[in-house]
mmCIF file of C-alpha atoms in Angstrom:
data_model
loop_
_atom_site.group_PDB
_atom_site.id
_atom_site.type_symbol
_atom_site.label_atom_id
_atom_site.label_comp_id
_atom_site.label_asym_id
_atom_site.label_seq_id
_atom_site.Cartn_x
_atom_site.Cartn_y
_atom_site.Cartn_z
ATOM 1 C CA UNK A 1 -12.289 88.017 43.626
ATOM 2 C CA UNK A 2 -8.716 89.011 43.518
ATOM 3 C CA UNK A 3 -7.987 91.701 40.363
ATOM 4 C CA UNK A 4 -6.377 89.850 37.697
ATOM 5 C CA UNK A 5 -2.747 90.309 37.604
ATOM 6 C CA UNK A 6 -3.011 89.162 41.403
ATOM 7 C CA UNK A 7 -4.340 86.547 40.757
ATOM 8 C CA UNK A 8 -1.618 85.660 38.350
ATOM 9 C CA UNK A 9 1.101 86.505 40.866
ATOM 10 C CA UNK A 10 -0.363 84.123 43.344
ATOM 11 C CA UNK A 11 -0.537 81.399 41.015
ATOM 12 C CA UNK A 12 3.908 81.852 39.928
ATOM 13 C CA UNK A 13 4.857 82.622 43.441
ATOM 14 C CA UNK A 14 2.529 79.351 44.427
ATOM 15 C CA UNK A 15 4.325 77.352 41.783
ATOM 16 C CA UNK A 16 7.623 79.006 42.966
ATOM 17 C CA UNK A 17 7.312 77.420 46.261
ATOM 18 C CA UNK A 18 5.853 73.768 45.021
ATOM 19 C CA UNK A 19 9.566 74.273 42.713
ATOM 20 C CA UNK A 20 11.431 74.753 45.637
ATOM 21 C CA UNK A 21 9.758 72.246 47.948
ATOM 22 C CA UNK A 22 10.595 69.781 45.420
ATOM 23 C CA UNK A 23 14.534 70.674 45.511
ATOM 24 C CA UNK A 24 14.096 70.882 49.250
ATOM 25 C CA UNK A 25 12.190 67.279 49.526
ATOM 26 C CA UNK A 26 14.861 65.836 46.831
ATOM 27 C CA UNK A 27 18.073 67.319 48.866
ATOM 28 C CA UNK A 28 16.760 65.673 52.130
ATOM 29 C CA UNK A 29 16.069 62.153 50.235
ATOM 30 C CA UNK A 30 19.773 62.227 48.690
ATOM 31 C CA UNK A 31 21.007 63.348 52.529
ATOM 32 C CA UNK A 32 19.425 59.915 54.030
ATOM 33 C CA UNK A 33 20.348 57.567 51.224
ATOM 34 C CA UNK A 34 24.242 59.247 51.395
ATOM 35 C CA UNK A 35 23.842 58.808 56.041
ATOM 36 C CA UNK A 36 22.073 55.009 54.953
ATOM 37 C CA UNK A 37 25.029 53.681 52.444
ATOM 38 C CA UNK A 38 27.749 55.403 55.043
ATOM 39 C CA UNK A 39 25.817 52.931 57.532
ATOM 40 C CA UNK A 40 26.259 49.890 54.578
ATOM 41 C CA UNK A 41 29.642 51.208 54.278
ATOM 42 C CA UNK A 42 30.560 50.725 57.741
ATOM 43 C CA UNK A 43 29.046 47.455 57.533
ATOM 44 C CA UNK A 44 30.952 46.172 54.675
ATOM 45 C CA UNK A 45 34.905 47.383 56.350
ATOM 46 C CA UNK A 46 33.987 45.752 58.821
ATOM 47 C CA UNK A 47 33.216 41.865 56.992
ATOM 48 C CA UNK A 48 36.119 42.969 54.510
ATOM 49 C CA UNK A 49 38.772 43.103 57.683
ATOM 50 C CA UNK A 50 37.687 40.086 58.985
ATOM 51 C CA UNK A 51 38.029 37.997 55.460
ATOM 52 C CA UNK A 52 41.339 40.189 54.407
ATOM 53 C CA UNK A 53 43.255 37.310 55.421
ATOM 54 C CA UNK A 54 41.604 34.667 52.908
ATOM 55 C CA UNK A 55 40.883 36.500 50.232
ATOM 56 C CA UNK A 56 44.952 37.512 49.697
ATOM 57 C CA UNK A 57 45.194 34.675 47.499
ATOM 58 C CA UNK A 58 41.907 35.021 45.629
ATOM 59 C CA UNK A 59 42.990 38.416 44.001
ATOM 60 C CA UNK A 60 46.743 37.951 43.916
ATOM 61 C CA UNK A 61 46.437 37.173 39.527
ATOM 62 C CA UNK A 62 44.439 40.476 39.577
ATOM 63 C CA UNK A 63 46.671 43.159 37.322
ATOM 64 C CA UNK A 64 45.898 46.852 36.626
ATOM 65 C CA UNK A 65 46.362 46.374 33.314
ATOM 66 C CA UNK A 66 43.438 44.308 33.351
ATOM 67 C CA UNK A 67 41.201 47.021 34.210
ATOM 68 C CA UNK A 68 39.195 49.293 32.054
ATOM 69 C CA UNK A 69 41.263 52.630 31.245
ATOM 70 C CA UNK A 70 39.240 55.962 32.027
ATOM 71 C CA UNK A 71 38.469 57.905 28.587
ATOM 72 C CA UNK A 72 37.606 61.545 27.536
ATOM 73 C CA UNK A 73 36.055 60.079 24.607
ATOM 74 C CA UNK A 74 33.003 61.489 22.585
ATOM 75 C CA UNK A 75 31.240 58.233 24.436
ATOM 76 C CA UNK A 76 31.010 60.244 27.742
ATOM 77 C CA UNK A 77 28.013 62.286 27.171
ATOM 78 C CA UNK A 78 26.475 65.141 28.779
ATOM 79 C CA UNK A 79 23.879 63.001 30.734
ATOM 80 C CA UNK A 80 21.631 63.547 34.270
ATOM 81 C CA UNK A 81 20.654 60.718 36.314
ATOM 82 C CA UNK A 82 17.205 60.381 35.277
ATOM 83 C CA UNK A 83 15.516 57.095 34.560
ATOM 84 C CA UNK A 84 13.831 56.417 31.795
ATOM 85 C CA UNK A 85 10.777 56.422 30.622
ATOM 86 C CA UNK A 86 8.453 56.198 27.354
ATOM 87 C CA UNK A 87 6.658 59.227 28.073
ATOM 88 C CA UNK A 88 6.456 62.685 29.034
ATOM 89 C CA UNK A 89 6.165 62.727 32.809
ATOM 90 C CA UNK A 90 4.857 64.699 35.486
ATOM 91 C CA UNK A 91 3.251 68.136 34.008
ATOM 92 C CA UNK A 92 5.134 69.894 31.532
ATOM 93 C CA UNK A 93 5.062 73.559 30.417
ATOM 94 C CA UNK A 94 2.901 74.328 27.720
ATOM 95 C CA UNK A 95 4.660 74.024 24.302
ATOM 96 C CA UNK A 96 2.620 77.259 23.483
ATOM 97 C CA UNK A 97 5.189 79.592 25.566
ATOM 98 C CA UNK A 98 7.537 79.827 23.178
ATOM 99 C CA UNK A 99 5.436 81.186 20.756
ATOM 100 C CA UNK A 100 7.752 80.272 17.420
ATOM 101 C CA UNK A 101 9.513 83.006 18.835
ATOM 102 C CA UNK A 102 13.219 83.792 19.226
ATOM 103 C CA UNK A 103 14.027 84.410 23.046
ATOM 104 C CA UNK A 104 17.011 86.420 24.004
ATOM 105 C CA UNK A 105 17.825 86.446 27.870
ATOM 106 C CA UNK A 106 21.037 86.254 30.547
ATOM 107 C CA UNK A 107 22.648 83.468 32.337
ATOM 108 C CA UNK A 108 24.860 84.708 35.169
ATOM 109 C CA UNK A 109 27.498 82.478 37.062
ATOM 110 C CA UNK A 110 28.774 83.222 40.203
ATOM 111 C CA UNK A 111 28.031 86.680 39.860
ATOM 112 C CA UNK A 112 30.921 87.830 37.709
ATOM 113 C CA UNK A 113 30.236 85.879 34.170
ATOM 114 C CA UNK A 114 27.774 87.064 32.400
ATOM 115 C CA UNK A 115 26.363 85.142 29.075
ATOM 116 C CA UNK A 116 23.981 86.639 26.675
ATOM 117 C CA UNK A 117 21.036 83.366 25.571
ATOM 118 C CA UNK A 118 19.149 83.025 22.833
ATOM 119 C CA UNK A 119 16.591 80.295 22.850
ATOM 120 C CA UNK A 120 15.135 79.002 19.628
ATOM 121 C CA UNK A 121 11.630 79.016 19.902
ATOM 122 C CA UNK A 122 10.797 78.101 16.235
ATOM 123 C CA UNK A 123 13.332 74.870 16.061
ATOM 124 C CA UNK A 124 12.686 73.664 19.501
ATOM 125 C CA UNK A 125 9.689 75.055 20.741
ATOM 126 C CA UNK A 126 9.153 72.747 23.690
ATOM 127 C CA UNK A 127 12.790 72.942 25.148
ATOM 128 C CA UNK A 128 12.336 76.433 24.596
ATOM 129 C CA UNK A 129 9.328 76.958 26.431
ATOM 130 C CA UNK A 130 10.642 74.502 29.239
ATOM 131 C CA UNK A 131 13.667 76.679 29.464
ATOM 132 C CA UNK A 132 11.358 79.946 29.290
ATOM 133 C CA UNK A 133 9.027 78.646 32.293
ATOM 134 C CA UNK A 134 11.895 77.716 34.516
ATOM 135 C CA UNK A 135 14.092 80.956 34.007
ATOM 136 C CA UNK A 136 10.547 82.829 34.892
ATOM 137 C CA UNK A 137 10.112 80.965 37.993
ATOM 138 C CA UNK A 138 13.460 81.820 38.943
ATOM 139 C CA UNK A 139 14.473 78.151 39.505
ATOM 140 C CA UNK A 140 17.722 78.174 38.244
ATOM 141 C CA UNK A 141 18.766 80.830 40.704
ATOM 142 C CA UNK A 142 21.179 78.933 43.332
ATOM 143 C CA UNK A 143 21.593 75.954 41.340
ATOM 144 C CA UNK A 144 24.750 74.336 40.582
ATOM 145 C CA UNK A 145 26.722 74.140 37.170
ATOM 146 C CA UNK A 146 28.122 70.408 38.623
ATOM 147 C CA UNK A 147 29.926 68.860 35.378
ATOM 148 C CA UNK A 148 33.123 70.173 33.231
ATOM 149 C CA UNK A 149 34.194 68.653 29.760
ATOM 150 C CA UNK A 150 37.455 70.034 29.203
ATOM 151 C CA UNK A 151 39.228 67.749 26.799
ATOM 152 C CA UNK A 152 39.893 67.973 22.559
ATOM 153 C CA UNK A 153 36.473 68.086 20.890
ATOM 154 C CA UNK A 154 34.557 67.010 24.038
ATOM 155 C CA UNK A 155 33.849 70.782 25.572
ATOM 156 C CA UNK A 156 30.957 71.506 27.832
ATOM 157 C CA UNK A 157 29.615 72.836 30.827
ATOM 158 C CA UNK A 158 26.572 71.433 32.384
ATOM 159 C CA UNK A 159 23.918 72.756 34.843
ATOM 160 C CA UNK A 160 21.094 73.152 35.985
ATOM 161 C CA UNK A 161 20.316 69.911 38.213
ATOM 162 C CA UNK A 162 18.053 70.777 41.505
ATOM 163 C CA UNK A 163 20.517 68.775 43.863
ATOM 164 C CA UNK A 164 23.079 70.071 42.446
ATOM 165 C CA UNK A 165 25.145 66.975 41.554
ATOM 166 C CA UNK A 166 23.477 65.890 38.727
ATOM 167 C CA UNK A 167 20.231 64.347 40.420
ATOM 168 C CA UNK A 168 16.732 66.290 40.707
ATOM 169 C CA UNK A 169 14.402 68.061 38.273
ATOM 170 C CA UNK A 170 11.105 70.200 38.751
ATOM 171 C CA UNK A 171 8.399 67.401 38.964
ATOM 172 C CA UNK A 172 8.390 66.473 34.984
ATOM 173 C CA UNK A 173 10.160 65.043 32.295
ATOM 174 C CA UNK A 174 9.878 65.642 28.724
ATOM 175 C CA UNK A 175 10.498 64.694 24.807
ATOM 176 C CA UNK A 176 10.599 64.791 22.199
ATOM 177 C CA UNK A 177 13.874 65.757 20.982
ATOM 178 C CA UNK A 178 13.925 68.564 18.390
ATOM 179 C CA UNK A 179 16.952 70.278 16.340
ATOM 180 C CA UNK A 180 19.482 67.766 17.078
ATOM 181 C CA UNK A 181 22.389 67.896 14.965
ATOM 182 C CA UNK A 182 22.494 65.479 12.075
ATOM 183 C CA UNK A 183 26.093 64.955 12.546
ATOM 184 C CA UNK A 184 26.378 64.821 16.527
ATOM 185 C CA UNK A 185 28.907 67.839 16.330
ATOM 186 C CA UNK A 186 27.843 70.924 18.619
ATOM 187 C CA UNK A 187 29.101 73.967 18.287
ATOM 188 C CA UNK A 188 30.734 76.438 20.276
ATOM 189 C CA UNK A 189 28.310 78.608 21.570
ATOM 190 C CA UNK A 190 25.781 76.015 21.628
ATOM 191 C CA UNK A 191 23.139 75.811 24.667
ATOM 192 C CA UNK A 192 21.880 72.118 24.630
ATOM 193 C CA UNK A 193 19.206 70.001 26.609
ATOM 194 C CA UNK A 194 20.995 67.388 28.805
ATOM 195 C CA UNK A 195 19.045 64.084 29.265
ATOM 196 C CA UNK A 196 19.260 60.472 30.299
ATOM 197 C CA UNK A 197 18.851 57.056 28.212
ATOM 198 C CA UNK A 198 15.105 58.011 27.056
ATOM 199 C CA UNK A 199 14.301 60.937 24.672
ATOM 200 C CA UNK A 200 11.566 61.800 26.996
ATOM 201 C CA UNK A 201 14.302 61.895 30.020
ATOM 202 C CA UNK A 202 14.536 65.898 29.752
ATOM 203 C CA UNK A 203 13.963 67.984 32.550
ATOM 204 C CA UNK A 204 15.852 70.636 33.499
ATOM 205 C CA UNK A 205 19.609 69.790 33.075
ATOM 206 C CA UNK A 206 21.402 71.442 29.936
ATOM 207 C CA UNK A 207 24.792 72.124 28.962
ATOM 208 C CA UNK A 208 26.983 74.962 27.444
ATOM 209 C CA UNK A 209 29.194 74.452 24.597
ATOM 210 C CA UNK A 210 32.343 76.356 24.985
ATOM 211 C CA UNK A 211 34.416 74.689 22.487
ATOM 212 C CA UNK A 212 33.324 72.663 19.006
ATOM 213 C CA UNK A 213 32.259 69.266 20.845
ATOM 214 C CA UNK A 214 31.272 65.858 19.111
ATOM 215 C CA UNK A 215 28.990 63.196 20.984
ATOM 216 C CA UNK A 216 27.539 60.522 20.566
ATOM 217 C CA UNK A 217 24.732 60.584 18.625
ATOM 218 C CA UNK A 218 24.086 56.855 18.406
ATOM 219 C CA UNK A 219 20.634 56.836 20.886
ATOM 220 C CA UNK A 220 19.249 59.735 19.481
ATOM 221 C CA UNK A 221 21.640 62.784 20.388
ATOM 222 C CA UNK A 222 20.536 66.082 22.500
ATOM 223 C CA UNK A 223 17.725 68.828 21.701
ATOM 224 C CA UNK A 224 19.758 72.141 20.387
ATOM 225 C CA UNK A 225 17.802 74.958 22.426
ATOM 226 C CA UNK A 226 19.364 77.826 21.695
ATOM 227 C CA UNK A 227 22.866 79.361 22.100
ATOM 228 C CA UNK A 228 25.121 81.751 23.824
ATOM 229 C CA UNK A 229 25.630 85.009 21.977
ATOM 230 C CA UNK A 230 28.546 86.591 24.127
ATOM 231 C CA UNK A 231 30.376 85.881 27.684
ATOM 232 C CA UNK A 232 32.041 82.661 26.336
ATOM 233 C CA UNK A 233 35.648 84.594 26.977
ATOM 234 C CA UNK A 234 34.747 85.318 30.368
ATOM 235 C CA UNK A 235 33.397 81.413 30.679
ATOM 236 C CA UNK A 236 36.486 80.201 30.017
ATOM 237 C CA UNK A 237 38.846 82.751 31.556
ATOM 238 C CA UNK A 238 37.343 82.650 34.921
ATOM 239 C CA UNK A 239 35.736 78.796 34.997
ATOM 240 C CA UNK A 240 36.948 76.421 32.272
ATOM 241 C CA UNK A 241 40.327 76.677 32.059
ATOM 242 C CA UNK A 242 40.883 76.221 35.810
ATOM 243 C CA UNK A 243 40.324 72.522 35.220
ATOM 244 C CA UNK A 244 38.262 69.859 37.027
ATOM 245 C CA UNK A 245 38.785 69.030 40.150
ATOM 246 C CA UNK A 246 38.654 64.926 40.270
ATOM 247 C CA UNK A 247 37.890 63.419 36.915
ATOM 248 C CA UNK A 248 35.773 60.321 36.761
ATOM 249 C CA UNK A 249 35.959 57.588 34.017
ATOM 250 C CA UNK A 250 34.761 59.448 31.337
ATOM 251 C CA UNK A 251 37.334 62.598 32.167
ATOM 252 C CA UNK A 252 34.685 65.045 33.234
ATOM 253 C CA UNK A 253 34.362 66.222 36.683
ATOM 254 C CA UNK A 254 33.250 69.131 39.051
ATOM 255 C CA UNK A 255 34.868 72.185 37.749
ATOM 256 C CA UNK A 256 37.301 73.514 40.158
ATOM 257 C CA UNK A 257 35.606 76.876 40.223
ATOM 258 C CA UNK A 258 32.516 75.579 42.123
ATOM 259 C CA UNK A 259 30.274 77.640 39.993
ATOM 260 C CA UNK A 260 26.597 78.393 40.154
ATOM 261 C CA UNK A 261 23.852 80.119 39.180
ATOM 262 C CA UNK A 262 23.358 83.714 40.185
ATOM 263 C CA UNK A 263 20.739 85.337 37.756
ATOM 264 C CA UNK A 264 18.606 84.477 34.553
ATOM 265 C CA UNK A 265 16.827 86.678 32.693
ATOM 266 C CA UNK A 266 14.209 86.050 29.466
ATOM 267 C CA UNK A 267 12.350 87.580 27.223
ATOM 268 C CA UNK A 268 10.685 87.395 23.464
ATOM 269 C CA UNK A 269 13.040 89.454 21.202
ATOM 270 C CA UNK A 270 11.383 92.345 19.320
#
């Protein structure tokens, strides 16, 4: 019988490697379904060339005004692709991690930014210990920080997907939400849980604050974690304020910096 603390190594660098298998598995579904729509693609030039001719007329009272205008509104929140779903899903870390404890840690982007965390384990103890368990595990460690916010008000980083563009997460998802802000305004500094259109849509997405932000707090708004304590001048020096690179219809975007996740660090404060 293995001595103790080996046998407790096993089991995290076993759960290491069922955490990356899952990014690995989830990278190679996105890579067929991007190869199978280029196929649709293909498909679809080629039945659009050969009805160009008729269809001139059918879309000649078509005006851009008539389109919907792109907006950096408050309504653009910081969301993953995740389906959702009523329940917690999958198996989630143990609430118990956290401890009611406050957690003090690092977050390092592309090697040269360095944030000081704090996690909140008394106000959100199961974001907290999600958070804990994942930084452990190392899992954050080559991820992607995929989506800027960069407008008045509407200020955020977000990270943390396993794909790296927003799609993935570590086998679970999770609710409730806890210490949301009663007036949907998030302050700088703020580390937040990002999430799709369930509560129980967490997983491992979250977002960084780096400017007072208001969203939309209309389906429930987004579990307050923790926050960062220093590095926010850096942040914004070397990765925010270079922009985003294409902005989609709700003005956020890739961050021109392609940033990502060097180094994460935890542990209960003293």
């Amino acid at each position: 019988m293995a001595p103790k603390n080996q046998a407790r190594d096993n089991r995290e660098a076993r759960e290491r490697l069922r955490l990356y298998q899952a990014r690995q598995g989830l990278h190679d579904r996105q890579r067929r379904r991007r190869k199978r729509d280029d196929l649709v693609g293909v498909g679809v030039l080629v039945l659009v060339a050969a009805l160009a001719t008729g269809s001139q007329l059918a879309f000649a009272g078509s005006r851009a005004e008539d389109a919907p205008a792109a907006s950096a509104s408050s309504t653009a929140t910081p969301t993953p692709s995740a389906s959702a779903t009523a329940g917690n899903t999958g198996t989630v870390p143990s609430k118990a991690i956290a401890d009611g404890a406050t957690w003090t840690g690092t977050l390092t982007l592309n090697k040269d930014v360095r944030l000081g965390i704090e996690l909140d384990g008394k106000a959100a103890p199961q974001a907290a210990s999600v958070e804990i368990d994942l930084i452990r595990k190392q899992f954050y460690e080559g991820t992607t920080c995929h989506r800027l916010a960069d407008s008045a008000d509407f200020r955020f980083l977000q990270c943390g997907s396993a794909n790296g563009d927003g799609t993935g997460d570590a086998g679970f998802q999770y609710g409730p939400l806890e210490n949301v802000p009663s007036d949907g305004r998030y302050a700088e500094g703020t580390l937040a849980i990002a999430r799709g259109a369930s509560p129980y849509s967490q997983s491992t997405q979250f977002f960084i604050v780096y400017g007072d932000t208001t969203l939309d707090g209309s389906t429930g708004g987004y579990t307050v974690v923790g926050k960062v304590t220093s590095g926010l001048d850096d942040l914004e020096r070397k990765i925010t304020s270079k922009g985003i690179a294409s902005a989609g219809s709700d003005g956020t975007g890739a961050p021109k910096v392609a940033t990502t996740i060097t180094g994460a660090t935890i542990r209960e404060q003293d």
